[in-house]
Short mmCIF file of C-alpha atoms and ligand atoms in Angstrom, two decimals:
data_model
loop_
_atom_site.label_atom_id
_atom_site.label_comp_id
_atom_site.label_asym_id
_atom_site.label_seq_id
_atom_site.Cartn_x
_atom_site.Cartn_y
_atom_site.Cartn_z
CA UNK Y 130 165.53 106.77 210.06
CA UNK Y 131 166.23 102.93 211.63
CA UNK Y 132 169.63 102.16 212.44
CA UNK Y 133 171.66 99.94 210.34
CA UNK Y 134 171.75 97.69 213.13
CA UNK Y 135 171.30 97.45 216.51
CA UNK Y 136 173.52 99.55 219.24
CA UNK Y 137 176.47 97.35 219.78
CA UNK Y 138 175.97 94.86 216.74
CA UNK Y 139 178.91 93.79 214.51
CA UNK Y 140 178.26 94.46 210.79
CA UNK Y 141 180.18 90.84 208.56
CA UNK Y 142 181.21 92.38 205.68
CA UNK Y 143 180.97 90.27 202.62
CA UNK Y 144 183.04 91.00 199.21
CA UNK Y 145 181.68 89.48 195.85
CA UNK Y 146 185.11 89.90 193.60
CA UNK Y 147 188.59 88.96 193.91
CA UNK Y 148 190.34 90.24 190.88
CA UNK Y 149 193.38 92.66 190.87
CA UNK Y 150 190.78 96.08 192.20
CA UNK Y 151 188.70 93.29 194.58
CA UNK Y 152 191.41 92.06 196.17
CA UNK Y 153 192.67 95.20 197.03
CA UNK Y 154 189.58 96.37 198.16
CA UNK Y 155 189.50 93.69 200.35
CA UNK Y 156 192.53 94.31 202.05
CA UNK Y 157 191.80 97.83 202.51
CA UNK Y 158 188.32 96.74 204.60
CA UNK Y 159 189.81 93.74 206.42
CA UNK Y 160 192.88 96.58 207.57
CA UNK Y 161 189.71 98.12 208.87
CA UNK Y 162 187.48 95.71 210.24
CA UNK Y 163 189.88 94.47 212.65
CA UNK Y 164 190.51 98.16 213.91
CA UNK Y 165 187.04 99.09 214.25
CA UNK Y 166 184.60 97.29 216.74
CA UNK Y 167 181.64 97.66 214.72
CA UNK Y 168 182.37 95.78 212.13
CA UNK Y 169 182.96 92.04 212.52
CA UNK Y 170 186.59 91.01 211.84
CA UNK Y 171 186.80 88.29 209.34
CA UNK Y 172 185.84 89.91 205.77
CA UNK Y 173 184.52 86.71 203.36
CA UNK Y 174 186.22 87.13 199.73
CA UNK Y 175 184.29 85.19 196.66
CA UNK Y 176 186.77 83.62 194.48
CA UNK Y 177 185.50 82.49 190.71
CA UNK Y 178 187.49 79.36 191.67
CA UNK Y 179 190.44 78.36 189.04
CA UNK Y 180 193.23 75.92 189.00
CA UNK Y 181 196.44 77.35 189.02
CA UNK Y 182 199.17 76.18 186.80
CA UNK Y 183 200.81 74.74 190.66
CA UNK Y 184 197.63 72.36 190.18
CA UNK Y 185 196.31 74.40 193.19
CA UNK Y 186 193.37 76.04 194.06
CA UNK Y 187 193.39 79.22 193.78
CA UNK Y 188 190.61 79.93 196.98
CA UNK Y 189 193.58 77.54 198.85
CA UNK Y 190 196.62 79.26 198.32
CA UNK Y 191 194.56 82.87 199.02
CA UNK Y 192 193.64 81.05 202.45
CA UNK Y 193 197.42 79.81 202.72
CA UNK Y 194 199.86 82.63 202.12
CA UNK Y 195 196.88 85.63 202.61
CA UNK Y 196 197.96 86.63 199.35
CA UNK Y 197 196.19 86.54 195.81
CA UNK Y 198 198.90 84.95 193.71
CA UNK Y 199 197.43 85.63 190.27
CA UNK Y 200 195.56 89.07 190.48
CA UNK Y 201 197.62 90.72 193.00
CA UNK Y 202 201.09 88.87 193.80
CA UNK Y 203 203.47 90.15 196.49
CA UNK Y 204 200.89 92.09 198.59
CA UNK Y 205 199.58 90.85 201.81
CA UNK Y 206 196.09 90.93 202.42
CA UNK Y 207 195.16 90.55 206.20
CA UNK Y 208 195.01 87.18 207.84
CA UNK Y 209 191.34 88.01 208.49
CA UNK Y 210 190.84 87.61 205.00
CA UNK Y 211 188.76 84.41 204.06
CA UNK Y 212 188.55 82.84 200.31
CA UNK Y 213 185.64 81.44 199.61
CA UNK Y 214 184.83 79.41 196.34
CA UNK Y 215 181.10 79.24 197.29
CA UNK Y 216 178.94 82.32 196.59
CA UNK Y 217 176.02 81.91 198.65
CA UNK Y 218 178.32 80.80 201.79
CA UNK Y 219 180.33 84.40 201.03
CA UNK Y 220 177.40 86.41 201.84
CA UNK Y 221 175.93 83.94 204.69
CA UNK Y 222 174.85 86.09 207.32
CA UNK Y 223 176.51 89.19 205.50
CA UNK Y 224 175.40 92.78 206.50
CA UNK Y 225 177.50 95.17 204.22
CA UNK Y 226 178.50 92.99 200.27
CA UNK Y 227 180.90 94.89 198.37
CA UNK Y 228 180.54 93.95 194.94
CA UNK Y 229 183.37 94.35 192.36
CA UNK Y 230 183.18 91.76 189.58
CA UNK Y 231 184.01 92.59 186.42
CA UNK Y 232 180.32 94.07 184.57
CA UNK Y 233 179.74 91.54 182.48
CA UNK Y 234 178.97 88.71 185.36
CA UNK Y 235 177.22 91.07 187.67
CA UNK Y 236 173.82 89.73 186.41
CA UNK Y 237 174.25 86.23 187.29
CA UNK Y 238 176.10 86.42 190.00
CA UNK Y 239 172.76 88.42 191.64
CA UNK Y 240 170.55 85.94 190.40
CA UNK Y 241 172.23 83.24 191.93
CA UNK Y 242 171.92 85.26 195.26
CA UNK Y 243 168.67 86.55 195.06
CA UNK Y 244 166.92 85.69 198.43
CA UNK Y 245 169.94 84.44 199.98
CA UNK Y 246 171.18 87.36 201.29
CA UNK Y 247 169.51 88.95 204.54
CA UNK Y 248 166.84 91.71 203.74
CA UNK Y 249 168.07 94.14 205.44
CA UNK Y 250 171.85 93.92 204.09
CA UNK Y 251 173.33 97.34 202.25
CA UNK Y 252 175.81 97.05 199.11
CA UNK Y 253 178.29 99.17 197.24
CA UNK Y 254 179.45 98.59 193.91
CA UNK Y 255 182.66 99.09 192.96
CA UNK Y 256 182.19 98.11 189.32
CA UNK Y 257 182.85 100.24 186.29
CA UNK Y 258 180.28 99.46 183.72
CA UNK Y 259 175.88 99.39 182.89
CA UNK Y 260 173.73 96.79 181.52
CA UNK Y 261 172.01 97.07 178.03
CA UNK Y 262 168.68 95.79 177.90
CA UNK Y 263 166.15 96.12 175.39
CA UNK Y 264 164.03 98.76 177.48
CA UNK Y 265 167.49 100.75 177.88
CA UNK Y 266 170.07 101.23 180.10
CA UNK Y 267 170.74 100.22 183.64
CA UNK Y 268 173.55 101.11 186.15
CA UNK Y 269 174.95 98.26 187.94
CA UNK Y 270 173.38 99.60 191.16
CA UNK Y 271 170.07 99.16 190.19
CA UNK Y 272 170.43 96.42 188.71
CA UNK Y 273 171.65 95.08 192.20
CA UNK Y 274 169.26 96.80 194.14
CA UNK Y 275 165.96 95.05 191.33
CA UNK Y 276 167.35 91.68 191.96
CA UNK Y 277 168.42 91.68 195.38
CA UNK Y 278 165.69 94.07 196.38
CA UNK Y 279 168.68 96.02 199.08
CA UNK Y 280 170.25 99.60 198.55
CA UNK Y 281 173.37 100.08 196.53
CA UNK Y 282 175.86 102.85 196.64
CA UNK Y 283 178.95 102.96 194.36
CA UNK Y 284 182.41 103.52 194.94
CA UNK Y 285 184.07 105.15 191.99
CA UNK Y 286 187.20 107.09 191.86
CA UNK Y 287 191.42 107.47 190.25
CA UNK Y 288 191.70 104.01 191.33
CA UNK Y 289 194.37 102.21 190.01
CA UNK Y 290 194.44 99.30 192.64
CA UNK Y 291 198.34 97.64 192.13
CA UNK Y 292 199.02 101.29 193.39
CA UNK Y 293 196.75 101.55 196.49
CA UNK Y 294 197.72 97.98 197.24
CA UNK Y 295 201.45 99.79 197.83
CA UNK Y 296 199.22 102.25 200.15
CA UNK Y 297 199.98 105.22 198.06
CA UNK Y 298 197.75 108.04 198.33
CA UNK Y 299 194.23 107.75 196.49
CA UNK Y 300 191.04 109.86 196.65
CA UNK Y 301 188.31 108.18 195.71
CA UNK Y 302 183.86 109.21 195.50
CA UNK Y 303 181.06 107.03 197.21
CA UNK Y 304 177.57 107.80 195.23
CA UNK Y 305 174.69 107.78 197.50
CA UNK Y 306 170.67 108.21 197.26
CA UNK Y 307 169.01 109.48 200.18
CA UNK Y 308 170.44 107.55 202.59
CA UNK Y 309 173.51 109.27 203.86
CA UNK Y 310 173.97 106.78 207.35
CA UNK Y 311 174.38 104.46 204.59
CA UNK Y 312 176.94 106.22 202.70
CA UNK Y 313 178.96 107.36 206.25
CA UNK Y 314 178.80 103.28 206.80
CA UNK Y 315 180.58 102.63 203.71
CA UNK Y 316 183.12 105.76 204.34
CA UNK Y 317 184.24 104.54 207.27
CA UNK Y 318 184.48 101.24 206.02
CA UNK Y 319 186.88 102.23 202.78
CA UNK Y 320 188.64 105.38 204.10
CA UNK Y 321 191.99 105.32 205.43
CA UNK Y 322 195.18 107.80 205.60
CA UNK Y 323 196.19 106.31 202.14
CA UNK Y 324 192.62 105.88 200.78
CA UNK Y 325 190.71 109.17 201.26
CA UNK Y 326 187.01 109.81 200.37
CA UNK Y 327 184.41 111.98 199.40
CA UNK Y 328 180.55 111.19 199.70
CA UNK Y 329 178.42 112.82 197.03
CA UNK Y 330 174.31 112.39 196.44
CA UNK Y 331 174.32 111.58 192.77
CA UNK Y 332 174.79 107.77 192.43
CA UNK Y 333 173.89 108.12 188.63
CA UNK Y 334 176.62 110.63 188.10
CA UNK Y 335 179.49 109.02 190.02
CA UNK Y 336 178.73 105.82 188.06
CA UNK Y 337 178.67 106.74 184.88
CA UNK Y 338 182.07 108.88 185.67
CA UNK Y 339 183.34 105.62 186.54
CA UNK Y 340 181.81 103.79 183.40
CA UNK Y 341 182.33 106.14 180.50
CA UNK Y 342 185.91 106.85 181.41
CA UNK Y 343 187.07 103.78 180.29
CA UNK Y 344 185.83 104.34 176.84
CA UNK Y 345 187.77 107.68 176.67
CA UNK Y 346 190.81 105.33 177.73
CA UNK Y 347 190.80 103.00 174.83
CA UNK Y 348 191.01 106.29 172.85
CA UNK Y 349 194.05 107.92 174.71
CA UNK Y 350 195.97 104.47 173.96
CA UNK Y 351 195.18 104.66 170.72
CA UNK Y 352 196.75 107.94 170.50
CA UNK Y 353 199.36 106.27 172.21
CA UNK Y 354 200.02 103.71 170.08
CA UNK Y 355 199.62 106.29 166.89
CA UNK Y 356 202.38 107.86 168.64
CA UNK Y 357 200.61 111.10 168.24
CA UNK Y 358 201.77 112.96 171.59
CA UNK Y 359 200.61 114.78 174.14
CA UNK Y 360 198.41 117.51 172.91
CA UNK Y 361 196.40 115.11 170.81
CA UNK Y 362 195.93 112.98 174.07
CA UNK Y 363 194.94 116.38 175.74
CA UNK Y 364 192.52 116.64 173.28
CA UNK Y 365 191.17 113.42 172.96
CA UNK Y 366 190.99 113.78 176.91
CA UNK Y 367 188.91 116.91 176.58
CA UNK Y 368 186.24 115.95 174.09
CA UNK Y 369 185.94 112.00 175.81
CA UNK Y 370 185.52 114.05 178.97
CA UNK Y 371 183.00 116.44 177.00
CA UNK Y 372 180.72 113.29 175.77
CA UNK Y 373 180.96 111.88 179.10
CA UNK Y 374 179.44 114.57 181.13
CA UNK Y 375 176.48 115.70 178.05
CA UNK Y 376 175.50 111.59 177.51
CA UNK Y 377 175.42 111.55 181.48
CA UNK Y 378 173.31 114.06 181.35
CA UNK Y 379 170.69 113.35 178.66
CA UNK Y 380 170.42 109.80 180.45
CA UNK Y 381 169.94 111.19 183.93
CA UNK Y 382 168.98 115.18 184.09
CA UNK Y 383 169.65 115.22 187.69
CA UNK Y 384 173.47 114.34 187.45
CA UNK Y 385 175.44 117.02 188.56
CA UNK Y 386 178.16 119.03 186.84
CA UNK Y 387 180.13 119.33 190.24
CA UNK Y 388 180.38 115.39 190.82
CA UNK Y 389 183.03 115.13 187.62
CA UNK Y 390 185.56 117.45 189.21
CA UNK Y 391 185.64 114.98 192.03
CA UNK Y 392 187.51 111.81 192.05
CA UNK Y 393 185.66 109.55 190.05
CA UNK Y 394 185.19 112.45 187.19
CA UNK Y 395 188.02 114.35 185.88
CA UNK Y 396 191.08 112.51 188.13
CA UNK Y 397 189.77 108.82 187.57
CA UNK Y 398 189.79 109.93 183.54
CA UNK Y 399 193.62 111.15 184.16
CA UNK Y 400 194.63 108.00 185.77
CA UNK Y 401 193.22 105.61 183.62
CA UNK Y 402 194.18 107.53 180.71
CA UNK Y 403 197.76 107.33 181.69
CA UNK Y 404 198.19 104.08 183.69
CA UNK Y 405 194.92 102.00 183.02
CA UNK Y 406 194.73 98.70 181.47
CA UNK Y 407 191.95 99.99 179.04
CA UNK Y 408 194.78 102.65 177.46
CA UNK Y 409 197.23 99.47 177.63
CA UNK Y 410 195.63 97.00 175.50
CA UNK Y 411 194.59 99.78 173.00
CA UNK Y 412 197.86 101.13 172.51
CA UNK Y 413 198.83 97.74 171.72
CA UNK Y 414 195.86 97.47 169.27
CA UNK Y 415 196.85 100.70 167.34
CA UNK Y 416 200.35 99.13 167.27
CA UNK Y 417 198.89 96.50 165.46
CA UNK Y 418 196.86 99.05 163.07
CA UNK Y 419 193.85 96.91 164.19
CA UNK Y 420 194.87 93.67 162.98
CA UNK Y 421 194.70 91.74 166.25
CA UNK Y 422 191.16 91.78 167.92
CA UNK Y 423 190.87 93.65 171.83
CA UNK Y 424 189.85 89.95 173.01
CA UNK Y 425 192.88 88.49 171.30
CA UNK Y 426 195.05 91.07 172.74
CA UNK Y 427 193.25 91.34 176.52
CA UNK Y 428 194.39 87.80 176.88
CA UNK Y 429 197.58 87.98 176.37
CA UNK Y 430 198.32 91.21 177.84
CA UNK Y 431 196.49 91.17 180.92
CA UNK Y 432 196.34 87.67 181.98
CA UNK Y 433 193.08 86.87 182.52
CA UNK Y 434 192.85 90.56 183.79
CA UNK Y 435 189.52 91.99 182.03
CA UNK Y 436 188.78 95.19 180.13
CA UNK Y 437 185.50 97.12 181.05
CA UNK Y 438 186.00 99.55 178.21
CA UNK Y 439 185.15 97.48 175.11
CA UNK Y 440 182.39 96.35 175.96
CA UNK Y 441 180.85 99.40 177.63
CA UNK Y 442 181.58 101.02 174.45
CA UNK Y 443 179.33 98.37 172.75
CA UNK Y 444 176.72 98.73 175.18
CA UNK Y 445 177.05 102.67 174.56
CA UNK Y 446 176.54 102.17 170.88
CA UNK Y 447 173.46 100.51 171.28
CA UNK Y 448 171.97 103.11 173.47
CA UNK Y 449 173.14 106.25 171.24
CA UNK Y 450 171.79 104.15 168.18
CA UNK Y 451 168.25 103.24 170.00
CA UNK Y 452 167.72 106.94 171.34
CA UNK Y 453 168.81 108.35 168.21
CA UNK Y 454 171.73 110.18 169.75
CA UNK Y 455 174.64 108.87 167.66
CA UNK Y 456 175.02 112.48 165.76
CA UNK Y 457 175.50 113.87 169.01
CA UNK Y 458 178.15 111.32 170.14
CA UNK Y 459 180.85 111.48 167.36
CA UNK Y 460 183.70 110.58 170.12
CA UNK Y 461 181.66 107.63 171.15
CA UNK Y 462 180.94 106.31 168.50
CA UNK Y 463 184.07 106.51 166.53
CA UNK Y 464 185.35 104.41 169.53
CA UNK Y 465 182.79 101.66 169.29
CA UNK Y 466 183.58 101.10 165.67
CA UNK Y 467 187.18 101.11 166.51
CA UNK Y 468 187.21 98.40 168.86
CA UNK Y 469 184.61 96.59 166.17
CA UNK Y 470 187.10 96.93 163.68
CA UNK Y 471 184.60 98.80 161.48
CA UNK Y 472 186.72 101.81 160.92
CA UNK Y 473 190.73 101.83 161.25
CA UNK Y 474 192.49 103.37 164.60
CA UNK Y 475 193.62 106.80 163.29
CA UNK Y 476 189.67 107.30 162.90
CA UNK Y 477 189.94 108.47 166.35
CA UNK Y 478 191.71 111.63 165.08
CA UNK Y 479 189.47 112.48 162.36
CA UNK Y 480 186.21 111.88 164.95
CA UNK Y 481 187.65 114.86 167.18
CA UNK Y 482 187.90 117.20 164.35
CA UNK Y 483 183.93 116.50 163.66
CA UNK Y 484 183.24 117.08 167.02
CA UNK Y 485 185.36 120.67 167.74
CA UNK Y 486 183.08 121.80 164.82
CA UNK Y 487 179.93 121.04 165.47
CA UNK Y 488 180.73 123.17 169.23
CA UNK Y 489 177.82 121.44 171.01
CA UNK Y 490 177.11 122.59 174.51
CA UNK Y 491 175.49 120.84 177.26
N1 NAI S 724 191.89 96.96 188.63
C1 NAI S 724 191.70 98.26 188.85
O1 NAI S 724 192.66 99.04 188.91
C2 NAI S 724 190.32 98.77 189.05
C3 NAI S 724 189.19 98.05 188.68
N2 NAI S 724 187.94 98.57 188.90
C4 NAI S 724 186.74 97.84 188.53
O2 NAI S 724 186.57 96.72 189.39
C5 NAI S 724 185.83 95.70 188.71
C6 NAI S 724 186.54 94.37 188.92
O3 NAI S 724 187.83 94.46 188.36
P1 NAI S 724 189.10 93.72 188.98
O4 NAI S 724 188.90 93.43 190.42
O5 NAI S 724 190.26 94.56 188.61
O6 NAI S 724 189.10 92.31 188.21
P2 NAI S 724 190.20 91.74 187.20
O7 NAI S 724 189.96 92.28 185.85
O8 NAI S 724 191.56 91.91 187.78
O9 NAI S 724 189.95 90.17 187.22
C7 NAI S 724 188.89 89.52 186.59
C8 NAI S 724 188.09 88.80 187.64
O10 NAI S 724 186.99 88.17 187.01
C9 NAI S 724 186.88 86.85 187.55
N3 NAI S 724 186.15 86.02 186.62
C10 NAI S 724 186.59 85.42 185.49
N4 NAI S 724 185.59 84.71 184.92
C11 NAI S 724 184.50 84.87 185.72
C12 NAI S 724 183.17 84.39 185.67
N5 NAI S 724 182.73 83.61 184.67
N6 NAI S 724 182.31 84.76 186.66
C13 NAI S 724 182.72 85.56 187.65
N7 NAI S 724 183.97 86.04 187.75
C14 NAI S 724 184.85 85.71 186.79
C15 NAI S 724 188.30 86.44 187.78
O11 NAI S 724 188.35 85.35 188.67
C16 NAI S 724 188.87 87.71 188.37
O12 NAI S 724 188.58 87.77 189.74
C17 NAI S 724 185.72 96.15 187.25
O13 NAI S 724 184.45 96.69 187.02
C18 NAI S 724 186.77 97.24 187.12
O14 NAI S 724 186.44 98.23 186.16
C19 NAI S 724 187.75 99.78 189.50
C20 NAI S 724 188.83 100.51 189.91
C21 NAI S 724 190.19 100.10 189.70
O1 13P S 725 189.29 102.15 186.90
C1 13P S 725 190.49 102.16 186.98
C2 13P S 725 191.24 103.17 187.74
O2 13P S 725 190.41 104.00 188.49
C3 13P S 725 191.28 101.12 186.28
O3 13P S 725 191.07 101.24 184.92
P1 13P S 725 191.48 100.03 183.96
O4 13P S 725 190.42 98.99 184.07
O5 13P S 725 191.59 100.65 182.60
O6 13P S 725 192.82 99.54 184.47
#
């Protein structure tokens, strides 16, 4: 297999994100950069550019204090760390581009950057989420790797970044295909004494672990804001975790059962089902019995902070629906009417009593 690069070359990492996760991120790779001599030091950061209500810009005061003010106050990223408003200067020259947008602006964001990158560059994706088009699904990967015509591993794992940022310990899974220099690139990239990491070859299973989990989080806050207690979130937990691993499955037959008892699987459902902002803004929409839309709500709770879950559980719908699955996917679907405001929140309760008898195996 060719090298990455040549002996003695200095990989410029490049990161395409620089929300509350992305900024993190980025301060875990610039700690690293500047440690290890194969990777170039500075680490370029693309900032969706906004005013702040200072009347500065936000790229500026990133540049200034080497901290992200709005999406990850108080914690100091590396003074190696450059904010850059322009996309296509970000990934000038780049050989390594972390992406980790929110899902929804993936698409453009490659389009704007097909051939503008160099051939030969390798990305990671750190986003939680697919693409719905009308001939079906698509991870983000590929959809990164049909645009931008490179290879794309994920990162997925029990992530919660305003805890890594305070360096507390974290495991987390890089998908690979084939290429495992590629993957050993990206560990040694990520992985530090805090941040520790596992490599596993099943991309398509360590992203949708990392997709559908979010889903199964807008149902635990529900539960939380039913005040319905812990068994019931147990439950919940269970069956979410159940319809994750069979639609995984039917979608990709080589995902394997072992990659959702690492990280991104079974631990990254726990965390987000405790401390994400998915179970968050849906315990505050059961508190509301449904009265104030997820949008409504996201904007005031997380401050321009975005959900993954609601929409990936519209983009779910659509596949059950077009594959004729949706009798299989009770759990799933309850949830996407939920967050529609089709059916009320304590649906989720009688969904999981629909599923436990039916007692489908995958
Ligand atoms: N925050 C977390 O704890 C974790 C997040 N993730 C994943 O990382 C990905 C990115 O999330 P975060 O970094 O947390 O972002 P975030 O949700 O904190 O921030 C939203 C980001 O979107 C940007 N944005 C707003 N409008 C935009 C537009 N029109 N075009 C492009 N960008 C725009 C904002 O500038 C901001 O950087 C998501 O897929 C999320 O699921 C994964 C693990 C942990
Ligand atoms: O993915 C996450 C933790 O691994 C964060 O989840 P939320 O987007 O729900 O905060």
């Amino acid at each position: 297999m060719a090298p990455l690069m040549e002996k003695g070359g200095v990989y410029k990492v490049a990161v395409i994100g620089s929300g509350n996760w992305g900024s993190v991120a980025t301060k875990i790779i610039a700690s690293n950069t500047i440690k290890q001599s194969i990777f170039h030091d500075d680490v370029r950061m693309w900032v969706f550019e906004e005013t702040l209500p200072t009347g500065e810009k936000l790229s500026e005061t990133i540049n200034k204090n080497h901290e992200n003010c709005k999406y990850l106050p108080g914690i100091y990223l590396g003074s190696n760390v450059v904010a850059d408003p322009d996309l296509e200067n970000t990934v000038k020259g780049a050989d390594m581009l972390v992406f980790v947008t929110p899902h929804s602006y993936i698409k453009g964001i490659c389009k704007r950057l097909a051939g503008k990158i160099k051939p030969e560059a390798k990305a990671i994706s750190l986003i939680k989420g697919m693409e719905v088009k009308k001939e079906g699904s698509c991870m983000i990967s590929k959809l990164i790797t049909e645009v931008l015509g490179i290879n794309c591993c994920v990162l997925m794992g029990a992530n919660i970044a305003n805890e890594i940022a305070e360096e507390k310990l974290s495991e987390a899974t890089i998908g690979y295909r084939e290429d495992q220099e590629v993957a050993n690139r990206w560990l040694q990239l990520f992985a530090t004494p805090y941040f520790l990491i596992s490599i596993v070859e099943d991309i398509e299973g360590v992203e949708l672990c990392g997709t559908l989990k979010n889903v199964v989080a807008l149902a635990a806050g529900l539960v939380d804001g039913l005040e319905m207690g812990h068994n019931t979130k147990a439950a919940i937990m269970r069956i979410g975790f159940k319809e994750m691993r069979a639609f995984s499955k039917l979608l990709f037959p080589s995902v394997k059962n072992s990659t959702f008892f690492e990280s991104c699987g079974v631990a990254d459902l726990i965390a987000t089902c405790f401390g994400g902002r998915n179970r968050k803004v849906a315990e505050a929409f059961a508190r509301n019995r449904g009265k104030r839309s997820f949008n409504d709500l996201e904007e005031g709770v997380l401050q321009g902070q975005k959900l993954q879950g609601v929409l990936t559980a519209q983009e779910l719908f659509e596949v059950l629906i077009d594959r004729g699955w949706e009798d299989q996917f009770p759990f799933f679907i309850t949830v996407s009417k939920i967050c529609t405001m089709q059916l009320p929140p304590r649906s989720i309760l009688q969904c999981s009593s629909v599923l436990n008898s039916t007692q489908l195996e995958f």
